[in-house]
Coordinates of C-alpha atoms (C1' of nucleotides) in Angstrom, one line a residue:
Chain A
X26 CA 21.8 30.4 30.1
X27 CA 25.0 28.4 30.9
X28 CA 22.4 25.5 31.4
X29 CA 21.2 25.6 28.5
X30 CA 24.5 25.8 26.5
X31 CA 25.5 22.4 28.7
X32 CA 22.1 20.8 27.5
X33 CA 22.7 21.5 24.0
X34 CA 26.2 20.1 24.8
X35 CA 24.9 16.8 26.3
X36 CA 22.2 16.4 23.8
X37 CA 25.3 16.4 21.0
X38 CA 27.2 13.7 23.1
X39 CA 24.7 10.9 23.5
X40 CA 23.4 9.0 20.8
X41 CA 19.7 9.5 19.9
X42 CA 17.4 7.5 22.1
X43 CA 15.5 4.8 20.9
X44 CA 12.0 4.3 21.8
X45 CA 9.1 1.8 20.5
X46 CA 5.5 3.4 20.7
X47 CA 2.2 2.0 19.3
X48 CA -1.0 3.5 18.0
X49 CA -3.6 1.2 19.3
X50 CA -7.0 1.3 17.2
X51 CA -10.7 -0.4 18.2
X52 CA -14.1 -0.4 17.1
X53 CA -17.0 1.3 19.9
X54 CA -19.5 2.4 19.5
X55 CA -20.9 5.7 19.4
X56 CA -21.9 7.4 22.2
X57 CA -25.0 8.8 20.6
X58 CA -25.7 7.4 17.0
X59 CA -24.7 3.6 18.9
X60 CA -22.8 3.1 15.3
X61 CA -19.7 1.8 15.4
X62 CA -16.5 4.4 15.2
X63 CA -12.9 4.0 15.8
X64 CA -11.2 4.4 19.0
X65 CA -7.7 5.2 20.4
X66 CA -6.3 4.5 23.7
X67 CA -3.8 7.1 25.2
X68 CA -1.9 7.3 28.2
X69 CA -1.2 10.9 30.6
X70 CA 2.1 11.7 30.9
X71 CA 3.1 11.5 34.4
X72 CA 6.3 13.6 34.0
X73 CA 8.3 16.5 31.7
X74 CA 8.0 16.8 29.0
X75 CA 4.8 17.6 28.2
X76 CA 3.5 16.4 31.9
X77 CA 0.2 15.8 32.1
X78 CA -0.8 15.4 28.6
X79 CA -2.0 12.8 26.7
X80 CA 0.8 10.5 24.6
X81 CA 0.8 7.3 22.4
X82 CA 1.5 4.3 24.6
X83 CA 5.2 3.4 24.4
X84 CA 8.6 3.1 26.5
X85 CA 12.1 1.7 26.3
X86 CA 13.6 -1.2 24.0
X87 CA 15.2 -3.9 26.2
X88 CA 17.6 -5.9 24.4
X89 CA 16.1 -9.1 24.9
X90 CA 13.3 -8.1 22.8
X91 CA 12.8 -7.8 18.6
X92 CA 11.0 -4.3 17.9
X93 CA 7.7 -6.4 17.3
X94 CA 7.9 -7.8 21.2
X95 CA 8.5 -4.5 22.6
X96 CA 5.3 -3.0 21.1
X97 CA 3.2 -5.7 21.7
X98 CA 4.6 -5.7 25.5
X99 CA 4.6 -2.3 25.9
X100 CA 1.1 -2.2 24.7
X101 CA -0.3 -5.5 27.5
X102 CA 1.6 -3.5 29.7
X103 CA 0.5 -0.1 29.4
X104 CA -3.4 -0.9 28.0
X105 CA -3.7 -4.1 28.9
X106 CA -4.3 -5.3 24.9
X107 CA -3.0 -8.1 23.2
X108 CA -3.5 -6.7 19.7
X109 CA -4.9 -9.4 16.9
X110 CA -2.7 -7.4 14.4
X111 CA 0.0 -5.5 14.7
X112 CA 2.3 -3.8 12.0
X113 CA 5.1 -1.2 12.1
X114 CA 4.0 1.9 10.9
X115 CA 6.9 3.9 10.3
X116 CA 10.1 5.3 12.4
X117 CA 10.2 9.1 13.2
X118 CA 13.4 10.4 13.9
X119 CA 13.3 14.6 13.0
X120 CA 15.6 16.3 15.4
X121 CA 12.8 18.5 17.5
X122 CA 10.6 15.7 18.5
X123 CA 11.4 16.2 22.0
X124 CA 12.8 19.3 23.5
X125 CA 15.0 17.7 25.8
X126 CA 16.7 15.5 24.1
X127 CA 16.8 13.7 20.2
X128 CA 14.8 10.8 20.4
X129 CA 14.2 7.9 17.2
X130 CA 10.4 6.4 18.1
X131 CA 9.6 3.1 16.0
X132 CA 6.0 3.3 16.2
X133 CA 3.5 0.6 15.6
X134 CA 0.1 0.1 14.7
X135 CA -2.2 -1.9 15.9
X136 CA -6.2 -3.5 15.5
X137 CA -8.3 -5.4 18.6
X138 CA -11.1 -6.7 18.4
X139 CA -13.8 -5.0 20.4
X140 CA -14.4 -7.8 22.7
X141 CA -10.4 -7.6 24.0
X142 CA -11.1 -3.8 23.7
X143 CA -14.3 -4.1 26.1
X144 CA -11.7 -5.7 28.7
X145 CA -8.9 -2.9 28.4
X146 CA -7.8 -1.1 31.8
X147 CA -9.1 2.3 31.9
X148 CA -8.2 4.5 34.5
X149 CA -7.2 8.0 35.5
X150 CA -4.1 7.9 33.4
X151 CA -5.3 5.5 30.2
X152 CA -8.5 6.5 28.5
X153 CA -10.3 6.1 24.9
X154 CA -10.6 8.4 22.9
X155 CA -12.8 8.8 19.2
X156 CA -9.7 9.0 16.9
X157 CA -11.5 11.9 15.2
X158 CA -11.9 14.3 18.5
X159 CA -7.9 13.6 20.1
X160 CA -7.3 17.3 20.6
X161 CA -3.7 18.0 21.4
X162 CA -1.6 15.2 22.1
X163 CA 2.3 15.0 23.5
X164 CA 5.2 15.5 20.6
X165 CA 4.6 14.9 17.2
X166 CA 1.7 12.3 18.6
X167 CA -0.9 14.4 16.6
X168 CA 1.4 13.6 13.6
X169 CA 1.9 10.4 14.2
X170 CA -1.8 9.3 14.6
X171 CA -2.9 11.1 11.1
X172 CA -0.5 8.9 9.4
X173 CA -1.6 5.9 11.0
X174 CA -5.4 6.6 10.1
X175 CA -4.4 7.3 6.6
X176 CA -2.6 4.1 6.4
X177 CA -5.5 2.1 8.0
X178 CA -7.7 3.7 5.6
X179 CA -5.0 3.1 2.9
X180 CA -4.8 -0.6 3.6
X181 CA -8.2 -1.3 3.9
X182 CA -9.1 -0.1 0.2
X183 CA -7.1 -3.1 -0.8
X184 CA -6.1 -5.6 1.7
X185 CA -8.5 -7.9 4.2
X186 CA -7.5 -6.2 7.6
X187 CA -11.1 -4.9 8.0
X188 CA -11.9 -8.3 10.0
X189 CA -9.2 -8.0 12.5
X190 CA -10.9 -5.3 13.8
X191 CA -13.9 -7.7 14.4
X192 CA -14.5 -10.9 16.1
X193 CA -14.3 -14.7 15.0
X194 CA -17.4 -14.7 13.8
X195 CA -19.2 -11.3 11.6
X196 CA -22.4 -10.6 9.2
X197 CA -21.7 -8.9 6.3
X198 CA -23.4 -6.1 7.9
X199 CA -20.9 -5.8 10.3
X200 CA -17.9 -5.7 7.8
X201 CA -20.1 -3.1 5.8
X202 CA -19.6 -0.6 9.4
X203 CA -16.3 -1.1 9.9
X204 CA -15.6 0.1 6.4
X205 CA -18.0 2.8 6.8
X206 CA -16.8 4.0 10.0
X207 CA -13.3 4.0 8.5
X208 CA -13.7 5.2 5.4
X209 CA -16.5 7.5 6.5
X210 CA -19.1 7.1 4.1
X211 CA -22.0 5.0 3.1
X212 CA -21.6 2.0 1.0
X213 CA -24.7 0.5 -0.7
X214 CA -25.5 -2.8 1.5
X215 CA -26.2 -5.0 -2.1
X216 CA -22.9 -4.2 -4.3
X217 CA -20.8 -4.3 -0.9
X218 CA -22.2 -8.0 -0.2
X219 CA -21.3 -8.6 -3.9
X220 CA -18.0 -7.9 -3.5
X221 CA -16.8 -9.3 -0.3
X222 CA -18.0 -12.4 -1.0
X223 CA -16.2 -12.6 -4.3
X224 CA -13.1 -12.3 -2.0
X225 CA -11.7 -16.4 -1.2
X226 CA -10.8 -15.9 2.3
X227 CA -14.5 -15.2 3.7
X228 CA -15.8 -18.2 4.7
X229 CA -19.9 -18.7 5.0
X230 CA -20.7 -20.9 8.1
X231 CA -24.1 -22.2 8.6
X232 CA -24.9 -19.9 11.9
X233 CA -27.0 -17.4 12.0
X234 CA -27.2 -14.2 13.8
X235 CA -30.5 -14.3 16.3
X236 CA -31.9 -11.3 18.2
X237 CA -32.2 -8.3 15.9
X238 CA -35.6 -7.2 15.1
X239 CA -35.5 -8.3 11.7
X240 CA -34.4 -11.5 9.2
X241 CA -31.6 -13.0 11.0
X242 CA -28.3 -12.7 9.1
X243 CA -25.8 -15.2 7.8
X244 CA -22.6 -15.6 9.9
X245 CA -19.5 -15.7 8.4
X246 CA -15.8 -15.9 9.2
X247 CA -12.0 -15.0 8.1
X248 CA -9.8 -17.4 7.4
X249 CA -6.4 -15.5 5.8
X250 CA -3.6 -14.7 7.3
X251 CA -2.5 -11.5 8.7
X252 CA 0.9 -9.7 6.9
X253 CA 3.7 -9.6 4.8
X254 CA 5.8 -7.0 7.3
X255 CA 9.4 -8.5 6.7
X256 CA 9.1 -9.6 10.6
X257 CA 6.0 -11.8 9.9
X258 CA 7.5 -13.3 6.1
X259 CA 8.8 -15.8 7.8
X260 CA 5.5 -17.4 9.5
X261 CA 3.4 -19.2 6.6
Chain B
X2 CA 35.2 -18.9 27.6
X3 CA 35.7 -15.5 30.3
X4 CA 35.8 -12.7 27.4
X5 CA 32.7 -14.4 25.8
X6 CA 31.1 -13.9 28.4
X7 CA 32.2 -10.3 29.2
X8 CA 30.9 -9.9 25.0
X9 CA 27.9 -10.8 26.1
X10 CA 27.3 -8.3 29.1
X11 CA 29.0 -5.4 27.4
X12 CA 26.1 -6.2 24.5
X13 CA 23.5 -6.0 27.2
X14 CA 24.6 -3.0 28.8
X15 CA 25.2 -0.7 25.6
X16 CA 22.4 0.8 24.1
X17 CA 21.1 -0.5 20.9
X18 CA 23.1 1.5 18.0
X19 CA 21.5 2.7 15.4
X20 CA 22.2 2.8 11.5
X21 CA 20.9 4.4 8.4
X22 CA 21.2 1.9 5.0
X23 CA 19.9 2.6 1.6
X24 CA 18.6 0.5 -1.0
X25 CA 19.4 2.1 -4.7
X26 CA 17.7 1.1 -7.7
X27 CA 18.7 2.5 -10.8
X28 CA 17.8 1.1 -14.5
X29 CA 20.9 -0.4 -16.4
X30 CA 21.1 -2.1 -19.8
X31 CA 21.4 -5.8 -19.5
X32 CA 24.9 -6.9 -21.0
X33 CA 23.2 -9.4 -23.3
X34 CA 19.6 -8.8 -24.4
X35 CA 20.4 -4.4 -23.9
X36 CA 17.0 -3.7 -22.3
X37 CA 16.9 -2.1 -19.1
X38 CA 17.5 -4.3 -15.9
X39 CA 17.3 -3.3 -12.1
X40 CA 20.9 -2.6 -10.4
X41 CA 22.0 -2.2 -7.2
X42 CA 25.1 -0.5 -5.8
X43 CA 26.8 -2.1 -2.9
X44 CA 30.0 -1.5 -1.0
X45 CA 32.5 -3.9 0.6
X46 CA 33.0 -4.2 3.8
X47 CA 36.1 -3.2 4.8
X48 CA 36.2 -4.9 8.7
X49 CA 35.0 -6.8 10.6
X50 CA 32.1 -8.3 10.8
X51 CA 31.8 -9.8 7.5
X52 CA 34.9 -8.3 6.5
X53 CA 35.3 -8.2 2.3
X54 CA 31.9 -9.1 1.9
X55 CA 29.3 -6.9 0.1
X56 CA 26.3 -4.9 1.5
X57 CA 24.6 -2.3 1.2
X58 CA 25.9 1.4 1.9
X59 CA 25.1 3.4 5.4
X60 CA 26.3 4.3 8.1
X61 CA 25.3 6.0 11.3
X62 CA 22.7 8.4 12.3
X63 CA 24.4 12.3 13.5
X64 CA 22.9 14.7 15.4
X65 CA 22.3 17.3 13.3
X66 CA 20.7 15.5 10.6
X67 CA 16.6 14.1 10.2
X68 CA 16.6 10.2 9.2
X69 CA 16.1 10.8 5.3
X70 CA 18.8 13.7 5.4
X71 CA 21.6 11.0 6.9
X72 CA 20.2 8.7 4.2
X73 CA 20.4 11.0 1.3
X74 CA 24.1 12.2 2.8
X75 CA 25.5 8.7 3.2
X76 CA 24.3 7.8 -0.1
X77 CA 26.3 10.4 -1.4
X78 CA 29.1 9.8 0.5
X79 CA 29.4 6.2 -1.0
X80 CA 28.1 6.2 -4.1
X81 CA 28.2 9.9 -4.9
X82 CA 24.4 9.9 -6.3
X83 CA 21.5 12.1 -5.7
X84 CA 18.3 10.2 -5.5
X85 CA 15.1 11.3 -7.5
X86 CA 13.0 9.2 -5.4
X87 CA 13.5 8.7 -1.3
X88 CA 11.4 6.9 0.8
X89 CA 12.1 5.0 4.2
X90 CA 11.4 1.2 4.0
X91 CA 11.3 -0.3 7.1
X92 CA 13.4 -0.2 10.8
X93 CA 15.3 -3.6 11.2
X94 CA 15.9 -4.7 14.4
X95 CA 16.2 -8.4 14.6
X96 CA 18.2 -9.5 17.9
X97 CA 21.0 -11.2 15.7
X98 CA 21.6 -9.4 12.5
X99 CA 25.1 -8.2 13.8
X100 CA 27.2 -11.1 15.4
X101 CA 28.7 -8.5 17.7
X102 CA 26.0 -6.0 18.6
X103 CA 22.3 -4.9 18.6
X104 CA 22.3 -3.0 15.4
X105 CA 18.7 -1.4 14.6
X106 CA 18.6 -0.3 10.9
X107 CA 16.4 2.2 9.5
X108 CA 16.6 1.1 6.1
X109 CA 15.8 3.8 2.8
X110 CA 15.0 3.1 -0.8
X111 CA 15.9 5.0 -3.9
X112 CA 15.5 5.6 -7.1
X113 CA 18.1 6.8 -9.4
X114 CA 17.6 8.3 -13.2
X115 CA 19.5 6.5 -15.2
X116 CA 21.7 10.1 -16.3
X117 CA 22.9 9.8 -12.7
X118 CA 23.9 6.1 -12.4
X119 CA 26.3 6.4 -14.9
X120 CA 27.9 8.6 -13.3
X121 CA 28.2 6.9 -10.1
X122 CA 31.7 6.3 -8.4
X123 CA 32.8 2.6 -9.4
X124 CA 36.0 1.2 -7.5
X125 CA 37.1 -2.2 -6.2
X126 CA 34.8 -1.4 -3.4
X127 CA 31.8 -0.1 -4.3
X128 CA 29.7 -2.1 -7.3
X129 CA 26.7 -2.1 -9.5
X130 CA 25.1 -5.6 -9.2
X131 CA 21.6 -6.8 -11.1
X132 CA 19.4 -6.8 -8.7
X133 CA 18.0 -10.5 -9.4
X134 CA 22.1 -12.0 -9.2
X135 CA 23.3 -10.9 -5.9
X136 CA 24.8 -13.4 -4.4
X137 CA 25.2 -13.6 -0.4
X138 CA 25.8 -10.1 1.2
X139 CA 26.7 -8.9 5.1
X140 CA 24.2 -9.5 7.5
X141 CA 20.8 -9.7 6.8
X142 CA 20.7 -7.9 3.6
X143 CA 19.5 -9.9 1.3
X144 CA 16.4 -9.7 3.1
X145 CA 16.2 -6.5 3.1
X146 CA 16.4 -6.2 -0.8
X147 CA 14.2 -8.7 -1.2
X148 CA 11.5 -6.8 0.4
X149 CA 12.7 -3.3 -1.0
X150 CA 11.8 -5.5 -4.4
X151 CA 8.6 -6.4 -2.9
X152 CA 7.8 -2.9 -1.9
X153 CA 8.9 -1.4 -5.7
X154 CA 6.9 -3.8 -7.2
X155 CA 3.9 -3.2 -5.4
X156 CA 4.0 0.5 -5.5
X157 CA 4.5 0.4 -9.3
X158 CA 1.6 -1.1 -10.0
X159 CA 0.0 1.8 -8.2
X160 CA 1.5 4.6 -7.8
X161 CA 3.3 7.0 -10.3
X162 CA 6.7 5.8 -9.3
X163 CA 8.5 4.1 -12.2
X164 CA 9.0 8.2 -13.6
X165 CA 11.7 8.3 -11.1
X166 CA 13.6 5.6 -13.1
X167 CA 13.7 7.8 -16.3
X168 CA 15.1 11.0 -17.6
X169 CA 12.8 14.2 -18.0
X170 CA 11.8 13.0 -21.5
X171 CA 10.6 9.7 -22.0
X172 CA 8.3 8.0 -24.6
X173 CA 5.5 5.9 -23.4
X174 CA 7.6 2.9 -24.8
X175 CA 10.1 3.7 -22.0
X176 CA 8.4 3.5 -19.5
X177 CA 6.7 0.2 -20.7
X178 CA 10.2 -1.4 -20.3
X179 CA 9.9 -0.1 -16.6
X180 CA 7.0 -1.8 -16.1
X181 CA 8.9 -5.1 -17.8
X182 CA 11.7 -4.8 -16.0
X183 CA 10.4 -4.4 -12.6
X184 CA 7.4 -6.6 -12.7
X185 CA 9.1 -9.2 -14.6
X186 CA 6.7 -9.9 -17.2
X187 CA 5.7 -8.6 -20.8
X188 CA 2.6 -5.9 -21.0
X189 CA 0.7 -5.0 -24.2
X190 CA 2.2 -1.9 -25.8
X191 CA -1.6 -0.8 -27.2
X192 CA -3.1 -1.6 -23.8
X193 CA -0.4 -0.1 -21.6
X194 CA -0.2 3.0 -23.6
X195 CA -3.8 3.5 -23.5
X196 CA -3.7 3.7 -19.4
X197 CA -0.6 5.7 -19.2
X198 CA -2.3 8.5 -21.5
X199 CA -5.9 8.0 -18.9
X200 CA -3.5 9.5 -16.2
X201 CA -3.1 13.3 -15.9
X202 CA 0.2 13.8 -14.3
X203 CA 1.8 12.3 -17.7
X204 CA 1.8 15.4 -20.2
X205 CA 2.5 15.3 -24.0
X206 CA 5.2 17.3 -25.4
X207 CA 5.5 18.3 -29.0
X208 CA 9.4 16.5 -28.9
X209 CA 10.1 13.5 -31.1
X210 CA 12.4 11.1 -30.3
X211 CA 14.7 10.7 -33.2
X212 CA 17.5 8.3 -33.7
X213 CA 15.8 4.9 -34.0
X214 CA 15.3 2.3 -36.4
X215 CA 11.5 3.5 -37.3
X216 CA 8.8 5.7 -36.7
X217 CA 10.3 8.4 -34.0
X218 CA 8.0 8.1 -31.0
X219 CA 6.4 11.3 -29.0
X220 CA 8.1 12.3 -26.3
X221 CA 6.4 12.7 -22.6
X222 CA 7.0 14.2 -19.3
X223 CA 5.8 13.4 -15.9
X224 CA 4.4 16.5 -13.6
X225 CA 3.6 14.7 -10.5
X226 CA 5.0 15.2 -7.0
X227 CA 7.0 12.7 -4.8
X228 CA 5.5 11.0 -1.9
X229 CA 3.0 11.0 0.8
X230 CA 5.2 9.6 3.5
X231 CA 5.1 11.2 6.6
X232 CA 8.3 13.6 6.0
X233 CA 7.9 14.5 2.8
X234 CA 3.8 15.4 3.7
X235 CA 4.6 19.3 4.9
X236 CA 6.1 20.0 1.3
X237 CA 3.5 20.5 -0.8
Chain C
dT20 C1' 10.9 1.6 -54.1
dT21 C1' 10.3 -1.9 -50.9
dA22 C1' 10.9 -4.4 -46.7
dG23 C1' 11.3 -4.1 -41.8
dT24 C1' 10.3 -1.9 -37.6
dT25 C1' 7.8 0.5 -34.0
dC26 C1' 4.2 3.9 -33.1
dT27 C1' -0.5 4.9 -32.6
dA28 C1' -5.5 4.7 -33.0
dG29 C1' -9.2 1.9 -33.0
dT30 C1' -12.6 -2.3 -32.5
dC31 C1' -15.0 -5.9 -29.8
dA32 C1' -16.1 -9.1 -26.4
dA33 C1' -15.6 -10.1 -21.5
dT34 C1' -15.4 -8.5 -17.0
dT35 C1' -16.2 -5.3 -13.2
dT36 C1' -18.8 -1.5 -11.1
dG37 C1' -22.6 1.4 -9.6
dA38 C1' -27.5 2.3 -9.1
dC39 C1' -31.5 0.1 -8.4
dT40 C1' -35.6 -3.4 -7.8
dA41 C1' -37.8 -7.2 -5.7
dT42 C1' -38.5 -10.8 -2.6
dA43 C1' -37.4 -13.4 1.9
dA44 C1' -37.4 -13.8 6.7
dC45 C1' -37.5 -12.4 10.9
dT46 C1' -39.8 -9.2 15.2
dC47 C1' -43.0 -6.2 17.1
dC48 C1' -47.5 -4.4 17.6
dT49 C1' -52.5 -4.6 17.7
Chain D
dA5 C1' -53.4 -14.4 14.0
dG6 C1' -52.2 -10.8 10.9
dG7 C1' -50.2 -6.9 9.3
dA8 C1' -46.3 -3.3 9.6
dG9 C1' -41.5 -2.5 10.0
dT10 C1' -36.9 -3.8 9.2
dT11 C1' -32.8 -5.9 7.4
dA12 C1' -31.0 -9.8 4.4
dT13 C1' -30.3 -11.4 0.1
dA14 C1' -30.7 -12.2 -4.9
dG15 C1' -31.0 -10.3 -9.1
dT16 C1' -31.2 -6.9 -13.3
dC17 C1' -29.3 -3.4 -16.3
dA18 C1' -26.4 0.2 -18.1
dA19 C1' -21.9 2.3 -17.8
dA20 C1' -17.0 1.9 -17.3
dT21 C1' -12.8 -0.8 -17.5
dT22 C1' -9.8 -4.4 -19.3
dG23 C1' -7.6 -7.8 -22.5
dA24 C1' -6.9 -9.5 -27.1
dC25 C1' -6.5 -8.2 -31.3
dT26 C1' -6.4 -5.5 -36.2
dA27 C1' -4.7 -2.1 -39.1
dG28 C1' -2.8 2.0 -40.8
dA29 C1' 1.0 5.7 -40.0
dA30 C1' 5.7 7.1 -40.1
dC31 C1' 10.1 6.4 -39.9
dT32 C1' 15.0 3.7 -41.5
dA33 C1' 17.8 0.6 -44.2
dA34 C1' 18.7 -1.6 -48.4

DNA sequence: TTAGTTCTAGTCAATTTGACTATAACTCCT
DNA sequence: AGGAGTTATAGTCAAATTGACTAGAACTAA
């Protein structure tokens, strides 16, 4: 009891803690359908709160560091990944995030491509999971991820970030999954060719993709840039 | 030399501190031409740093409030208005915004009616400006507005947002000069009508507008809800 | 009564979108 | 060597949307 009243006490005297966490996402594929899917990696708690359950990456901000560095180092440190796009998502801050004391996250969002995500450390306390099968997660962490899927899925509608979640070079057919897996629905192969190719910053090269058991496909390539965050305005 | 010095460990000691600002948009008359500009309250500073300079109004994050309550609370506090429209814009946290701290700033934006602006407190330190003739504010605010701008302008081309900058009632004609005003550019009255009427959350009334010049206009309404951020999401 | 103004409904061609068809170009199998 | 299977790619056509424009309706001011 008297504990607890001196908790509530400390927890009104020091500010609000500040931490930078990131939700990672990749393309795998499926374990049975081989399809393409989108994947999340997550880290085990290794002490309270929420001990031994799975959380977004994330940790401290040092002060030597803009909020953009500390994701993107938290995230090689913790995973491994160097991200080929990385944006800030949003900044929760509601007053029972953590039960122990009040804590700000400015969370991040991030897209590797799958060859980085092939390399990734996986171990007993960082695994991948499909973004649609998480079950619980740490904190709000559940929270957190939804709104990040809904922005991905937001973003991609409009903007080109489908290709950062795809290597240099991609066939059509492979832009075509990533929006499907995203989106999660079927897109007719014919109209969606129509359309990104209308778009300026897909460039045709003159490779071709051998191997499949069909016509080879075209290879093509991205060539725009990647944001318009305030933190990458300045870099034209 | 010594105490610069001593500035510069004390800075790496403390813990970053963190602030709550708000960008306010309201819809003013312009002096000359009379149709509706974009304003912007600010404050001036009253110490140091950037003592006498303008910027925008917040202050720092209590305990017992969520981010967007401190925001709406602090915007009160300074301006005296109640938003119709709240969202968060982005977390600053630039190593050097504040010459004498690590400042993170989780920056709001609002939208005022036009009932409540006029209302607002005016004093010799707290000012409506038009938002495209600011001159050079504290810190690094002028970036900030700029991409608040960026951000209102996008989202009004989407999203149902510019009803936020008008009354209950509005004709269709109003909310055209919304468009204009933001977007900075002139829209076919035929055209623009004809879209505004294809959406559902805009419903007739049987209200005329009287009081002008020529043919009273209909009067409309908008029935739509908020936002899909992340805190406003549980409030359906 | 008439001129001036904005509101409002409508037309029409140009563009974009969605559903679909047909041919091309490869691999695999026999 | 010659299909059969599979995906790539181009193209057609109707429906829906957009942009530019015309014209009548409904008010005020003179």
């Amino acid at each position: 009891m008297y504990t607890a009243a001196a908790n509530v006490a400390e927890r009104q005297l020091a500010p609000p803690s500040l931490a930078i966490s990131t939700v990672i996402f990749a393309l795998r594929p499926s374990e049975r359908s081989g399809r393409p899917t989108l994947w999340i990696p997550l880290v085990r708690r290794i002490r309270e709160p929420f001990k031994g359950m799975w959380a977004l990456p994330g940790g401290p901000l040092t002060h030597s560091e803009s909020l953009q560095d500390a994701a993107s180092r938290n995230l090689r440190e913790t995973t491994g990944l160097a991200p080929s796009y990385l944006e800030q998502l949003y900044a929760f801050g509601g007053l029972h995030r953590s039960p122990t004391q009040r804590v700000v996250s400015i969370v991040y969002w991030a897209l590797v491509q799958p060859t980085e995500a092939a390399l990734a450390d996986e171990s007993e306390n960082v695994k991948w999971f499909r973004a649609d099968r998480l079950g619980g997660l740490a904190f709000d962490h559940n929270t957190i991820i939804d709104y990040a899927l809904w922005r991905l899925r937001n973003k991609m509608a409009y903007g080109s970030i489908a290709y950062h979640l795809l290597g240099e070079y991609f066939t059509l057919a492979q832009v075509r999954e990533v929006y499907e897996a995203v989106l999660d629905r079927e897109l007719d192969p014919a109209n969606f060719r129509r359309q990104v190719k209308a778009t300026p910053e897909i460039e045709e090269t003159d490779q071709y993709l051998q191997g499949g058991k069909h016509r080879p496909p075209r290879l093509y390539r991205f060539s725009g840039r990647p944001g318009l965050d305030p933190d990458n305005r300045s870099t034209p």
